[in-house]
Coordinates of C-alpha atoms in Angstrom, one line a residue:
M1 CA 102.7 -32.6 46.3
S2 CA 105.5 -33.2 43.8
R3 CA 104.6 -33.3 40.1
T4 CA 107.1 -36.0 39.3
A5 CA 108.1 -39.4 40.8
S6 CA 111.1 -39.6 43.0
R7 CA 114.3 -39.8 41.1
H8 CA 116.5 -37.7 43.4
R9 CA 116.9 -39.7 46.6
A10 CA 119.6 -38.3 48.9
A11 CA 121.8 -40.9 50.7
L12 CA 122.1 -41.7 54.4
A13 CA 120.1 -40.2 57.2
A14 CA 121.2 -39.9 60.8
G15 CA 117.9 -41.0 62.3
V16 CA 117.0 -44.6 63.0
C17 CA 113.3 -45.6 62.6
T18 CA 111.5 -48.2 64.6
A19 CA 108.1 -49.4 63.8
L20 CA 104.6 -50.7 64.6
T21 CA 102.3 -53.6 64.3
S22 CA 98.5 -52.8 63.9
V23 CA 96.5 -54.8 66.5
L24 CA 93.0 -53.9 67.7
L25 CA 92.5 -54.1 71.4
T26 CA 89.3 -56.0 72.5
G27 CA 87.7 -56.1 75.8
A28 CA 87.2 -53.1 78.1
A29 CA 89.5 -51.9 80.8
D30 CA 88.4 -49.8 83.8
A31 CA 88.3 -46.4 82.2
Q32 CA 88.3 -44.5 85.5
A33 CA 91.3 -46.4 86.9
A34 CA 93.4 -46.5 83.7
P35 CA 95.7 -43.7 82.6
P36 CA 95.0 -42.0 79.3
S37 CA 95.7 -44.7 76.6
A38 CA 95.5 -45.2 72.9
A39 CA 92.4 -47.3 73.4
A40 CA 90.5 -44.2 74.3
A41 CA 88.6 -42.3 71.6
A42 CA 90.6 -39.7 69.8
P43 CA 89.8 -36.1 70.6
D44 CA 88.1 -33.7 68.3
I45 CA 90.9 -31.4 66.9
D46 CA 89.9 -27.7 66.8
V47 CA 90.1 -26.6 63.2
A48 CA 90.7 -23.1 64.4
A49 CA 94.0 -24.2 65.8
V50 CA 94.9 -25.8 62.5
R51 CA 94.0 -22.6 60.6
A52 CA 96.1 -20.5 63.1
D53 CA 99.1 -22.7 62.2
L54 CA 98.4 -22.0 58.5
A55 CA 98.2 -18.3 59.2
A56 CA 101.6 -18.6 60.9
L57 CA 103.1 -20.3 57.8
Q58 CA 101.6 -17.6 55.6
T59 CA 103.3 -15.0 57.7
I60 CA 106.6 -16.8 57.5
A61 CA 106.4 -17.0 53.7
E62 CA 105.5 -13.3 53.5
R63 CA 108.5 -12.4 55.7
H64 CA 110.9 -14.5 53.6
G65 CA 110.4 -13.6 49.9
G66 CA 106.9 -15.2 49.5
D67 CA 107.6 -18.9 49.8
R68 CA 108.8 -21.7 52.0
A69 CA 110.7 -23.7 49.4
H70 CA 113.6 -26.0 49.8
G71 CA 116.8 -24.1 50.5
S72 CA 115.0 -20.9 51.3
P73 CA 115.0 -18.9 54.6
G74 CA 111.2 -19.4 54.7
Y75 CA 111.6 -23.2 54.8
R76 CA 114.1 -23.1 57.7
A77 CA 111.9 -20.7 59.6
S78 CA 109.0 -23.1 59.1
V79 CA 111.0 -25.9 60.6
D80 CA 112.1 -23.8 63.6
H81 CA 108.5 -22.7 64.2
L82 CA 107.1 -26.2 64.4
K83 CA 110.1 -27.5 66.4
A84 CA 109.6 -24.8 69.1
K85 CA 105.9 -25.9 69.5
L86 CA 106.8 -29.6 69.7
D87 CA 109.7 -29.1 72.1
A88 CA 107.5 -27.1 74.4
A89 CA 104.9 -29.9 74.3
G90 CA 107.4 -32.5 75.5
F91 CA 108.5 -34.2 72.2
T92 CA 112.0 -35.2 71.5
T93 CA 112.8 -33.5 68.2
T94 CA 115.6 -34.1 65.7
V95 CA 116.4 -32.0 62.7
Q96 CA 118.0 -34.0 59.9
R97 CA 120.2 -32.3 57.3
F98 CA 120.5 -33.3 53.7
S99 CA 121.7 -31.7 50.6
Y100 CA 120.0 -31.3 47.3
D101 CA 120.7 -29.1 44.3
G102 CA 123.4 -27.2 46.2
S103 CA 121.2 -26.3 49.1
T104 CA 120.8 -27.7 52.6
G105 CA 117.5 -29.3 53.4
Y106 CA 115.9 -30.3 56.6
N107 CA 113.6 -33.0 57.9
L108 CA 112.0 -32.5 61.3
V109 CA 111.2 -35.7 63.3
A110 CA 109.4 -35.7 66.6
D111 CA 109.1 -38.6 69.0
W112 CA 106.5 -38.9 71.8
P113 CA 108.1 -40.5 74.9
G114 CA 107.0 -44.0 75.7
G115 CA 105.5 -46.9 73.8
D116 CA 107.2 -50.0 72.5
A117 CA 110.3 -48.8 70.6
E118 CA 110.2 -51.9 68.5
H119 CA 106.8 -50.8 67.1
V120 CA 106.4 -47.3 65.9
V121 CA 103.4 -45.5 64.4
M122 CA 104.6 -42.9 61.9
A123 CA 102.6 -40.0 60.5
G124 CA 104.1 -37.3 58.3
S125 CA 103.7 -34.6 55.7
H126 CA 106.0 -32.4 53.6
L127 CA 106.6 -28.9 54.9
D128 CA 108.1 -27.3 51.8
S129 CA 106.3 -25.2 49.2
V130 CA 107.2 -24.7 45.6
P131 CA 109.2 -21.6 44.8
G132 CA 107.1 -18.5 44.5
A133 CA 104.1 -19.8 46.6
P134 CA 103.4 -19.8 50.3
G135 CA 102.2 -23.4 50.0
I136 CA 99.3 -23.2 52.4
N137 CA 97.2 -26.1 51.0
D138 CA 100.3 -27.8 49.4
N139 CA 101.4 -28.6 52.0
G140 CA 100.8 -26.3 55.0
S141 CA 97.4 -28.1 55.4
G142 CA 99.0 -31.5 55.9
S143 CA 101.8 -30.1 58.1
A144 CA 99.4 -28.1 60.3
A145 CA 97.0 -31.0 60.7
V146 CA 99.8 -33.5 61.7
L147 CA 101.2 -30.8 64.1
E148 CA 97.8 -30.4 65.9
V149 CA 97.3 -34.1 66.2
A150 CA 100.8 -34.4 67.7
L151 CA 100.0 -31.6 70.1
A152 CA 96.7 -33.3 71.0
V153 CA 98.7 -36.4 71.9
A154 CA 100.8 -34.3 74.3
E155 CA 97.8 -32.4 75.8
S156 CA 95.9 -35.7 76.4
G157 CA 98.9 -37.3 78.1
L158 CA 98.4 -40.2 75.8
K159 CA 100.3 -43.4 76.8
P160 CA 100.3 -45.4 73.6
T161 CA 101.2 -49.1 73.5
R162 CA 103.3 -48.4 70.4
H163 CA 105.8 -45.6 70.0
L164 CA 104.5 -42.5 68.2
R165 CA 106.7 -40.6 65.7
F166 CA 105.7 -37.6 63.6
A167 CA 107.7 -36.2 60.7
W168 CA 107.8 -33.1 58.4
W169 CA 109.8 -33.6 55.2
G170 CA 111.9 -31.3 53.2
A171 CA 112.3 -31.0 49.4
E172 CA 109.2 -33.1 48.6
E173 CA 108.6 -30.8 45.6
Y174 CA 111.8 -32.0 44.0
G175 CA 110.9 -35.6 44.1
M176 CA 110.5 -36.7 47.8
V177 CA 114.1 -35.9 48.5
G178 CA 113.8 -35.5 52.3
S179 CA 111.7 -38.5 53.0
G180 CA 113.9 -40.6 50.6
H181 CA 116.9 -39.5 52.6
Y182 CA 115.3 -40.7 55.8
V183 CA 114.3 -44.1 54.4
D184 CA 117.5 -44.6 52.6
G185 CA 119.4 -44.0 55.8
L186 CA 117.6 -46.7 57.7
A187 CA 119.5 -49.9 58.5
A188 CA 118.0 -53.0 56.8
D189 CA 116.4 -54.3 60.0
D190 CA 114.7 -51.0 60.7
H191 CA 112.6 -51.3 57.5
A192 CA 111.0 -54.5 58.9
R193 CA 110.2 -52.7 62.2
I194 CA 108.0 -50.1 60.5
D195 CA 104.6 -51.6 60.0
A196 CA 103.0 -48.5 58.6
Y197 CA 103.6 -44.9 57.5
L198 CA 100.7 -42.5 57.2
N199 CA 101.1 -39.6 54.8
F200 CA 99.0 -36.4 54.6
D201 CA 99.5 -34.1 51.6
M202 CA 96.9 -31.4 50.7
L203 CA 94.0 -31.8 53.1
G204 CA 92.1 -28.6 52.5
S205 CA 91.7 -28.2 48.7
R206 CA 89.2 -25.4 48.0
N207 CA 87.1 -27.6 45.6
A208 CA 87.7 -30.6 47.9
G209 CA 87.3 -34.3 47.3
Y210 CA 87.8 -37.1 49.9
F211 CA 90.4 -39.5 48.7
V212 CA 91.9 -42.4 50.8
Y213 CA 95.1 -44.2 49.9
D214 CA 94.2 -47.7 48.8
D215 CA 97.7 -49.2 49.0
D216 CA 97.0 -51.3 52.2
P217 CA 93.4 -52.7 52.9
E218 CA 93.7 -52.4 56.7
L219 CA 94.9 -48.9 56.7
E220 CA 92.5 -47.9 54.0
E221 CA 89.6 -49.3 56.1
I222 CA 90.5 -47.3 59.2
F223 CA 89.8 -44.1 57.2
T224 CA 86.9 -45.2 55.0
D225 CA 85.0 -46.6 58.0
W226 CA 85.5 -43.3 59.9
Y227 CA 84.2 -41.3 57.0
A228 CA 81.3 -43.7 56.4
D229 CA 80.2 -43.3 60.0
R230 CA 79.9 -39.6 59.3
G231 CA 78.0 -40.0 56.0
V232 CA 81.0 -38.8 53.9
A233 CA 81.6 -40.8 50.7
T234 CA 85.3 -41.5 49.8
E235 CA 87.2 -42.6 46.7
A236 CA 90.5 -44.4 46.3
E237 CA 93.3 -42.0 45.9
T238 CA 95.1 -42.3 42.5
E239 CA 96.2 -38.8 41.5
G240 CA 99.0 -38.7 44.0
D241 CA 100.4 -42.2 43.3
G242 CA 104.2 -42.0 43.3
R243 CA 104.1 -38.2 43.9
S244 CA 104.3 -37.7 47.7
D245 CA 106.3 -38.9 50.7
H246 CA 104.7 -42.2 51.1
T247 CA 106.5 -43.4 48.0
P248 CA 110.0 -44.0 49.6
F249 CA 108.4 -46.0 52.4
Q250 CA 106.3 -48.0 50.0
D251 CA 109.3 -48.7 47.8
A252 CA 111.1 -50.0 50.8
G253 CA 108.3 -52.5 51.5
I254 CA 106.6 -50.5 54.3
R255 CA 102.8 -50.3 54.5
V256 CA 101.4 -46.9 53.7
G257 CA 98.1 -45.1 54.1
G258 CA 96.9 -41.5 54.0
L259 CA 94.4 -38.9 52.9
F260 CA 94.3 -36.4 50.0
S261 CA 91.7 -33.7 48.9
G262 CA 92.9 -33.3 45.3
A263 CA 95.3 -31.2 43.3
E264 CA 95.3 -30.1 39.6
T265 CA 92.8 -32.8 38.3
A266 CA 89.3 -31.4 37.5
K267 CA 86.4 -32.5 39.7
S268 CA 83.9 -34.6 37.7
R269 CA 80.1 -34.0 37.7
T270 CA 79.6 -37.2 39.7
Q271 CA 82.1 -36.0 42.3
A272 CA 80.5 -32.6 42.5
D273 CA 77.1 -34.2 43.0
K274 CA 78.6 -36.3 45.8
W275 CA 80.8 -33.8 47.6
G276 CA 79.6 -30.4 46.4
G277 CA 81.9 -27.9 44.8
T278 CA 82.3 -27.1 41.1
A279 CA 82.5 -29.7 38.3
G280 CA 85.1 -29.1 35.7
R281 CA 87.3 -27.1 38.0
P282 CA 90.5 -28.4 39.6
F283 CA 90.2 -29.7 43.2
D284 CA 92.9 -27.1 44.0
P285 CA 92.6 -24.1 41.6
C286 CA 95.8 -22.6 43.1
Y287 CA 97.9 -25.7 42.9
H288 CA 101.6 -24.7 42.7
S289 CA 100.6 -21.1 42.3
S290 CA 101.2 -17.9 44.2
C291 CA 97.5 -17.8 45.2
D292 CA 98.0 -21.0 47.4
S293 CA 97.4 -18.8 50.5
V294 CA 95.2 -18.9 53.6
T295 CA 92.2 -18.1 51.3
N296 CA 92.9 -21.3 49.3
I297 CA 91.4 -23.6 52.0
D298 CA 88.1 -25.5 52.5
P299 CA 87.7 -25.4 56.3
V300 CA 85.2 -28.3 56.3
A301 CA 87.6 -30.6 54.4
L302 CA 90.5 -29.5 56.6
D303 CA 88.5 -30.1 59.8
R304 CA 87.3 -33.6 58.7
N305 CA 90.7 -34.7 57.5
T306 CA 92.4 -33.6 60.7
D307 CA 90.0 -35.4 62.9
A308 CA 90.4 -38.5 60.7
I309 CA 94.2 -38.4 61.3
A310 CA 93.7 -38.2 65.0
H311 CA 91.4 -41.3 64.8
A312 CA 94.0 -43.2 62.9
V313 CA 96.8 -42.3 65.2
W314 CA 94.9 -43.3 68.3
R315 CA 93.7 -46.5 66.7
L316 CA 97.0 -47.6 65.3
S317 CA 99.0 -46.8 68.4
S318 CA 96.8 -48.8 70.8

């Protein structure tokens, strides 16, 4: 998650975005006769697979000077690693280039075949770390969770009514540069076609909270209802307002939603009583620090948040 609001948008992206409309399907189809569809319940995502992805990102950082920051070999290696997995699973992937601060940056965009190209469900996260940190919670956690949900779409043979697109953004830590590049490059009509963008930044904070973006009531309710069904209290997310990759979409008039487990803000006593953990300590004690490694993860929060993403993707793409 970036410390500052976006002031450094790059211009013009090569990709063209199409969008989605959220409509709940009513009535039941013959489940045995029908092919896998978005109306089916989302699968449980194996948190061990998400943690294996985080271990891979940690290894990439260690092999490339200790981080995966914009302009670094570690960041490009992270893009290549995810792209290979998505290509093998049957996604159509695009690597978008942009420039910031004298270095080339990259966005990775993956489209799942099928679905109405006029209505696209987007889910994304930033893949870069800050310099000097492997960036495993910020934001390997969001990146790995979105990756495993995408791979679950492929494994299930999902045939969504609406087109599914996943994205991993570059240079978020410099002010949402990669996502801003993508949105700024859209034709005017394409903004109207995007009904929602879901953003996932920091999902496994070690002293975790459960925060849901409250920018759009319908998208917020998809997540809050899912957590309530499991007895997990949530709060409206405010710490990350204007600080992550939903911001360029929101500024363009596109509905946004998402999840967050907390950054440098200290957990209150009330929050500790509700969620466990330690009052008076940051949600992520290693935020933007070299200790943001595979040991800086709450596996329970990571597991819950990943499953909530899958639920939202299945629900919105139906």
